[in-house]
Coordinates of C-alpha atoms in Angstrom, one line a residue:
M1 CA 35.9 46.3 96.9
K2 CA 36.6 47.4 100.4
I3 CA 40.1 48.7 101.2
T4 CA 41.7 46.3 103.7
D5 CA 45.2 45.4 105.0
S6 CA 45.3 42.4 102.6
V7 CA 44.0 44.3 99.6
L8 CA 46.7 47.0 100.2
R9 CA 49.4 44.3 100.5
S10 CA 48.2 42.9 97.1
F11 CA 48.8 46.1 95.1
R12 CA 51.2 45.6 92.2
V13 CA 52.5 48.0 89.6
A14 CA 50.1 47.8 86.6
R15 CA 51.7 50.3 84.3
T16 CA 54.7 52.6 84.3
Y17 CA 55.1 55.6 82.0
R18 CA 58.3 57.5 81.2
E19 CA 56.9 60.7 79.7
N20 CA 59.0 63.1 81.8
A21 CA 62.7 64.0 81.8
Q22 CA 62.7 65.5 85.3
K23 CA 60.8 64.8 88.5
I24 CA 57.0 64.8 88.6
N25 CA 56.1 67.3 91.4
C26 CA 52.4 66.8 91.6
V27 CA 49.7 64.3 90.6
D28 CA 45.9 64.7 90.8
F29 CA 42.9 62.6 89.9
S30 CA 39.8 64.1 88.4
P31 CA 36.7 64.1 90.6
N32 CA 35.2 61.2 88.7
G33 CA 38.4 59.2 88.9
E34 CA 38.6 58.7 85.2
H35 CA 41.6 60.9 84.5
A36 CA 44.8 61.9 86.2
I37 CA 47.1 64.8 85.5
S38 CA 50.7 65.4 86.5
S39 CA 53.0 68.4 86.6
S40 CA 56.7 68.1 86.3
D41 CA 59.9 70.1 86.7
D42 CA 60.5 69.8 83.0
D43 CA 57.5 72.1 82.4
C44 CA 55.3 69.3 81.2
I45 CA 51.6 68.7 82.0
V46 CA 50.6 65.1 81.2
L47 CA 47.0 64.0 81.0
Y48 CA 46.3 60.2 81.6
D49 CA 43.2 58.2 80.8
I50 CA 42.6 55.9 83.7
R51 CA 40.0 53.7 82.0
E52 CA 42.3 53.2 79.0
G53 CA 45.4 53.1 81.1
K54 CA 47.5 55.3 79.0
P55 CA 48.8 58.9 78.5
E56 CA 46.3 60.9 76.6
R57 CA 48.4 64.0 75.7
T58 CA 51.2 66.3 76.9
M59 CA 50.9 70.1 77.3
F60 CA 53.7 72.5 78.2
S61 CA 54.2 75.5 80.4
K62 CA 57.7 76.4 79.4
K63 CA 57.6 80.1 80.2
Y64 CA 56.1 79.8 83.7
G65 CA 56.9 76.3 84.8
V66 CA 54.2 74.2 86.5
D67 CA 53.7 72.9 90.0
L68 CA 50.8 72.0 92.4
I69 CA 48.4 71.1 89.6
H70 CA 44.8 70.4 90.6
Y71 CA 41.5 69.7 88.9
T72 CA 38.8 72.2 89.7
H73 CA 35.7 71.3 91.6
G74 CA 33.6 68.7 89.7
D75 CA 35.3 69.3 86.4
A76 CA 37.7 67.0 84.5
Q77 CA 38.3 69.6 81.8
T78 CA 40.0 72.5 83.8
V79 CA 42.9 72.7 86.1
V80 CA 44.6 75.3 88.4
Y81 CA 48.3 75.3 88.9
S82 CA 51.1 77.4 90.5
S83 CA 54.3 78.5 88.7
N84 CA 57.8 77.6 89.6
K85 CA 59.7 79.8 87.2
L86 CA 58.9 83.3 86.0
D87 CA 56.4 84.6 88.6
D88 CA 54.1 83.6 91.4
T89 CA 50.8 84.0 89.6
I90 CA 48.3 81.1 89.7
R91 CA 46.9 79.9 86.4
Y92 CA 43.5 78.5 85.5
M93 CA 43.6 76.5 82.3
S94 CA 41.3 74.6 80.0
L95 CA 42.5 71.1 79.0
T96 CA 40.2 71.0 76.0
D97 CA 42.0 73.7 74.1
N98 CA 45.2 74.2 76.2
K99 CA 44.4 77.9 76.8
F100 CA 44.4 80.0 80.0
I101 CA 41.0 81.0 81.2
R102 CA 42.1 83.3 84.0
Y103 CA 45.2 84.5 85.9
F104 CA 45.3 85.0 89.7
P105 CA 48.1 87.4 90.6
G106 CA 48.9 88.6 94.1
H107 CA 51.5 86.4 95.8
T108 CA 55.0 87.9 96.0
A109 CA 56.8 84.7 96.6
R110 CA 56.5 81.0 95.6
V111 CA 53.2 79.3 96.2
I112 CA 53.8 76.2 98.3
A113 CA 50.2 75.1 98.9
L114 CA 47.1 75.0 96.7
S115 CA 43.8 73.5 97.8
M116 CA 40.5 73.4 95.9
S117 CA 37.2 73.6 97.7
P118 CA 35.3 70.3 97.5
V119 CA 32.0 72.0 97.1
D120 CA 32.3 75.1 94.9
D121 CA 34.6 77.3 92.8
T122 CA 36.7 78.6 95.8
F123 CA 40.3 77.7 96.3
I124 CA 43.1 78.8 98.7
S125 CA 46.8 79.2 98.3
G126 CA 49.7 79.4 100.7
S127 CA 52.9 81.2 99.9
L128 CA 56.4 81.8 101.1
D129 CA 55.2 85.5 101.3
E130 CA 53.5 84.2 104.6
T131 CA 50.0 84.8 103.4
I132 CA 47.0 82.6 102.6
R133 CA 44.8 83.9 99.8
I134 CA 41.3 83.0 99.0
W135 CA 40.1 82.9 95.4
D136 CA 37.1 82.3 93.3
L137 CA 37.6 80.8 89.8
R138 CA 35.2 83.3 88.4
A139 CA 37.2 86.4 89.4
P140 CA 40.8 87.3 89.0
N141 CA 41.1 89.3 92.2
C142 CA 41.9 87.8 95.5
Q143 CA 38.6 87.4 97.5
G144 CA 40.4 87.4 100.9
L145 CA 43.7 87.3 102.6
T146 CA 45.0 86.2 106.0
N147 CA 48.4 86.5 107.6
P148 CA 48.9 83.3 109.7
L149 CA 52.2 84.7 111.0
G150 CA 54.6 82.4 109.3
K151 CA 55.1 80.1 106.2
P152 CA 51.8 78.3 105.6
V153 CA 50.8 75.0 104.1
C154 CA 47.0 74.8 103.9
S155 CA 44.0 72.7 102.9
F156 CA 40.2 72.7 102.9
D157 CA 38.2 70.2 105.0
P158 CA 35.9 67.8 103.1
D159 CA 32.9 70.1 103.7
G160 CA 34.6 73.2 102.3
L161 CA 33.6 75.2 105.4
I162 CA 36.9 75.2 107.2
F163 CA 40.5 75.4 106.1
A164 CA 43.6 74.5 108.1
A165 CA 47.0 76.1 108.0
G166 CA 50.2 74.5 109.2
V167 CA 52.3 77.5 110.2
E168 CA 56.1 77.6 110.5
S169 CA 56.2 73.8 110.9
Q170 CA 54.9 74.1 114.5
A171 CA 51.2 75.0 114.7
I172 CA 47.9 74.1 113.1
K173 CA 45.4 77.0 112.8
L174 CA 41.8 76.4 111.9
Y175 CA 39.8 79.0 110.1
D176 CA 36.1 79.4 109.3
L177 CA 35.9 80.3 105.6
R178 CA 33.0 82.6 106.2
A179 CA 34.8 84.5 109.0
F180 CA 38.5 84.0 108.2
D181 CA 39.2 87.7 108.7
K182 CA 38.6 87.2 112.4
G183 CA 41.6 85.0 112.6
P184 CA 41.7 81.3 113.5
F185 CA 39.0 79.9 115.8
A186 CA 41.4 77.2 117.0
S187 CA 45.2 76.7 117.2
F188 CA 47.2 73.6 118.1
D189 CA 50.9 73.3 118.6
T190 CA 52.5 70.1 117.5
R191 CA 56.3 70.1 117.3
F192 CA 58.2 67.2 116.0
N193 CA 61.1 65.7 117.9
R194 CA 63.4 65.8 114.8
V195 CA 64.1 69.0 112.9
C196 CA 62.1 69.1 109.7
D197 CA 59.8 71.4 107.6
W198 CA 56.2 70.7 107.1
T199 CA 55.6 70.3 103.4
G200 CA 51.9 69.4 103.2
L201 CA 48.7 69.2 105.1
K202 CA 45.5 67.2 104.3
F203 CA 42.2 66.4 105.9
S204 CA 40.9 62.8 105.8
N205 CA 37.7 62.4 103.8
D206 CA 35.7 61.9 106.9
G207 CA 37.1 65.2 108.3
K208 CA 38.2 63.7 111.5
Q209 CA 42.0 63.6 110.9
I210 CA 44.7 65.9 109.6
L211 CA 47.9 64.5 107.9
I212 CA 51.1 66.4 108.0
S213 CA 53.8 65.6 105.5
T214 CA 57.4 66.7 106.1
N215 CA 60.9 66.6 104.5
G216 CA 62.3 64.7 107.5
G217 CA 61.4 61.1 107.3
V218 CA 58.4 61.4 109.6
I219 CA 54.7 62.1 109.1
R220 CA 52.0 62.7 111.7
V221 CA 48.2 62.2 112.0
L222 CA 46.3 64.6 114.3
N223 CA 42.8 64.6 115.6
A224 CA 41.2 67.4 113.5
F225 CA 39.0 68.6 116.4
N226 CA 41.4 69.0 119.2
G227 CA 44.9 68.7 117.6
S228 CA 45.9 65.7 119.7
V229 CA 48.6 63.5 118.1
L230 CA 47.0 60.2 116.9
H231 CA 50.0 58.7 115.2
T232 CA 53.6 59.5 114.2
F233 CA 54.8 57.4 111.4
S234 CA 58.5 56.9 110.4
G235 CA 60.7 54.1 109.2
Y236 CA 60.8 55.0 105.5
N237 CA 63.9 56.3 103.7
N238 CA 64.3 60.1 103.4
S239 CA 67.9 60.9 104.2
K240 CA 68.2 63.8 101.7
G241 CA 65.4 66.0 103.1
I242 CA 63.1 65.6 100.1
S243 CA 59.5 66.8 100.2
L244 CA 57.6 63.5 100.0
E245 CA 53.9 63.8 99.7
A246 CA 51.7 61.5 101.9
C247 CA 48.0 60.8 101.4
F248 CA 45.0 59.1 103.0
T249 CA 43.1 56.3 101.3
P250 CA 39.5 57.5 100.3
D251 CA 38.0 55.6 103.3
S252 CA 40.3 57.5 105.8
Q253 CA 41.5 54.1 107.2
F254 CA 45.1 54.2 105.9
V255 CA 48.0 56.6 105.2
M256 CA 50.5 56.1 102.4
I257 CA 53.8 57.7 101.5
G258 CA 56.5 57.0 99.0
S259 CA 60.2 56.9 100.0
E260 CA 63.6 57.7 98.7
D261 CA 64.3 54.1 97.7
G262 CA 61.1 53.8 95.5
R263 CA 58.9 51.9 98.0
V264 CA 55.5 52.8 99.2
H265 CA 54.8 52.5 102.9
V266 CA 51.2 52.0 104.3
W267 CA 49.9 52.4 107.9
S268 CA 46.5 51.8 109.4
T269 CA 45.1 55.0 111.0
E270 CA 43.0 52.8 113.4
S271 CA 45.8 50.6 114.8
G272 CA 48.8 52.7 113.9
M273 CA 50.5 49.6 112.6
K274 CA 52.4 49.4 109.3
V275 CA 50.4 47.1 107.1
A276 CA 52.4 47.1 103.8
V277 CA 55.6 48.0 102.0
L278 CA 55.2 47.9 98.3
D279 CA 58.1 48.0 95.8
G280 CA 57.3 50.3 92.9
K281 CA 60.7 49.8 91.1
H282 CA 61.0 53.6 91.0
P283 CA 64.6 54.6 90.0
G284 CA 64.3 57.7 92.2
P285 CA 62.4 59.1 95.2
I286 CA 58.6 58.9 95.1
N287 CA 57.9 62.7 95.4
T288 CA 54.2 62.5 95.1
L289 CA 51.5 59.8 95.6
Q290 CA 47.7 59.9 95.3
F291 CA 44.9 57.4 95.7
N292 CA 42.1 57.5 93.1
P293 CA 38.9 58.9 94.7
R294 CA 36.6 56.5 92.7
Y295 CA 38.5 53.5 91.6
M296 CA 40.8 51.0 93.3
T297 CA 44.0 52.3 92.0
F298 CA 46.7 54.8 93.1
A299 CA 49.5 56.7 91.4
S300 CA 53.1 57.2 92.5
A301 CA 55.7 59.3 90.7
C302 CA 59.4 60.0 90.6
T303 CA 60.5 60.9 87.0
N304 CA 58.3 58.0 86.1
M305 CA 54.5 57.8 86.6
T306 CA 53.3 54.4 88.0
F307 CA 49.8 53.2 88.4
W308 CA 49.0 50.4 90.8
L309 CA 46.1 47.8 91.0
P310 CA 45.3 45.2 93.6
C311 CA 46.2 41.7 92.5
T312 CA 43.4 39.6 94.1
D313 CA 41.8 36.3 93.3
D314 CA 39.0 38.2 91.6
T315 CA 41.2 40.1 89.2

């Protein structure tokens, strides 16, 4: 099924789960789309079976807390996540036996961005210590470090050759992974009219666009090659300055974000028009939202985890 305006408008809540006592801070789908995982401020890691449509099991990270959880490249059995309690070490964990495989120490302040390479075992992390570190899952030591001159959110492009850093909520810097020590090969300033912090940065799957999430009720889509502003989207509720995570649909044609009032807003990246507002019946702000990379479903989360399906004549 192709993702279209009408298909997006047809999405309805399929299932809602109340496994968590506090807000879910991150959701990720496995590369094959058959599982999802969430991290929460109550130190829980919940694994969901997408085909069965139910929670599979819950694990805990009570000592370190858990945030920014991501599946590793091509593997639905291992994850990497940052800590939000005791220290700023990143942890690599096996889901099959709930044991740590490796630790990645080095950051001296909270990790605010974590991005897995789409092609190999590399990943990058951005921290309030104003560094971006490059890691390899097979080695505990940092493989590289760059100082972007400010607080960075960062992400890989879909080819895993370039990463982008959004620095101090005012500039995008592009780095070649193979020559990152030479500094960025391109830099674009893009200041927002309203005062807000950039809280996330993502490439579209076609590599042509960059999406900036903020805590200020506005998101922006940029041309990934020259930094020009393609769209600025607003009109969703975020009066309390919450970090609301936006995402692209897998075909790069739409951008989605949750809101403070539990609704999901969807815009076309081609026309710039809003195409849908979906009511998820969330009791709190939708902090995080992700579209499944393989199947026609997406997840939105506050303290509850909600999975959505299109309601068409064929279903």
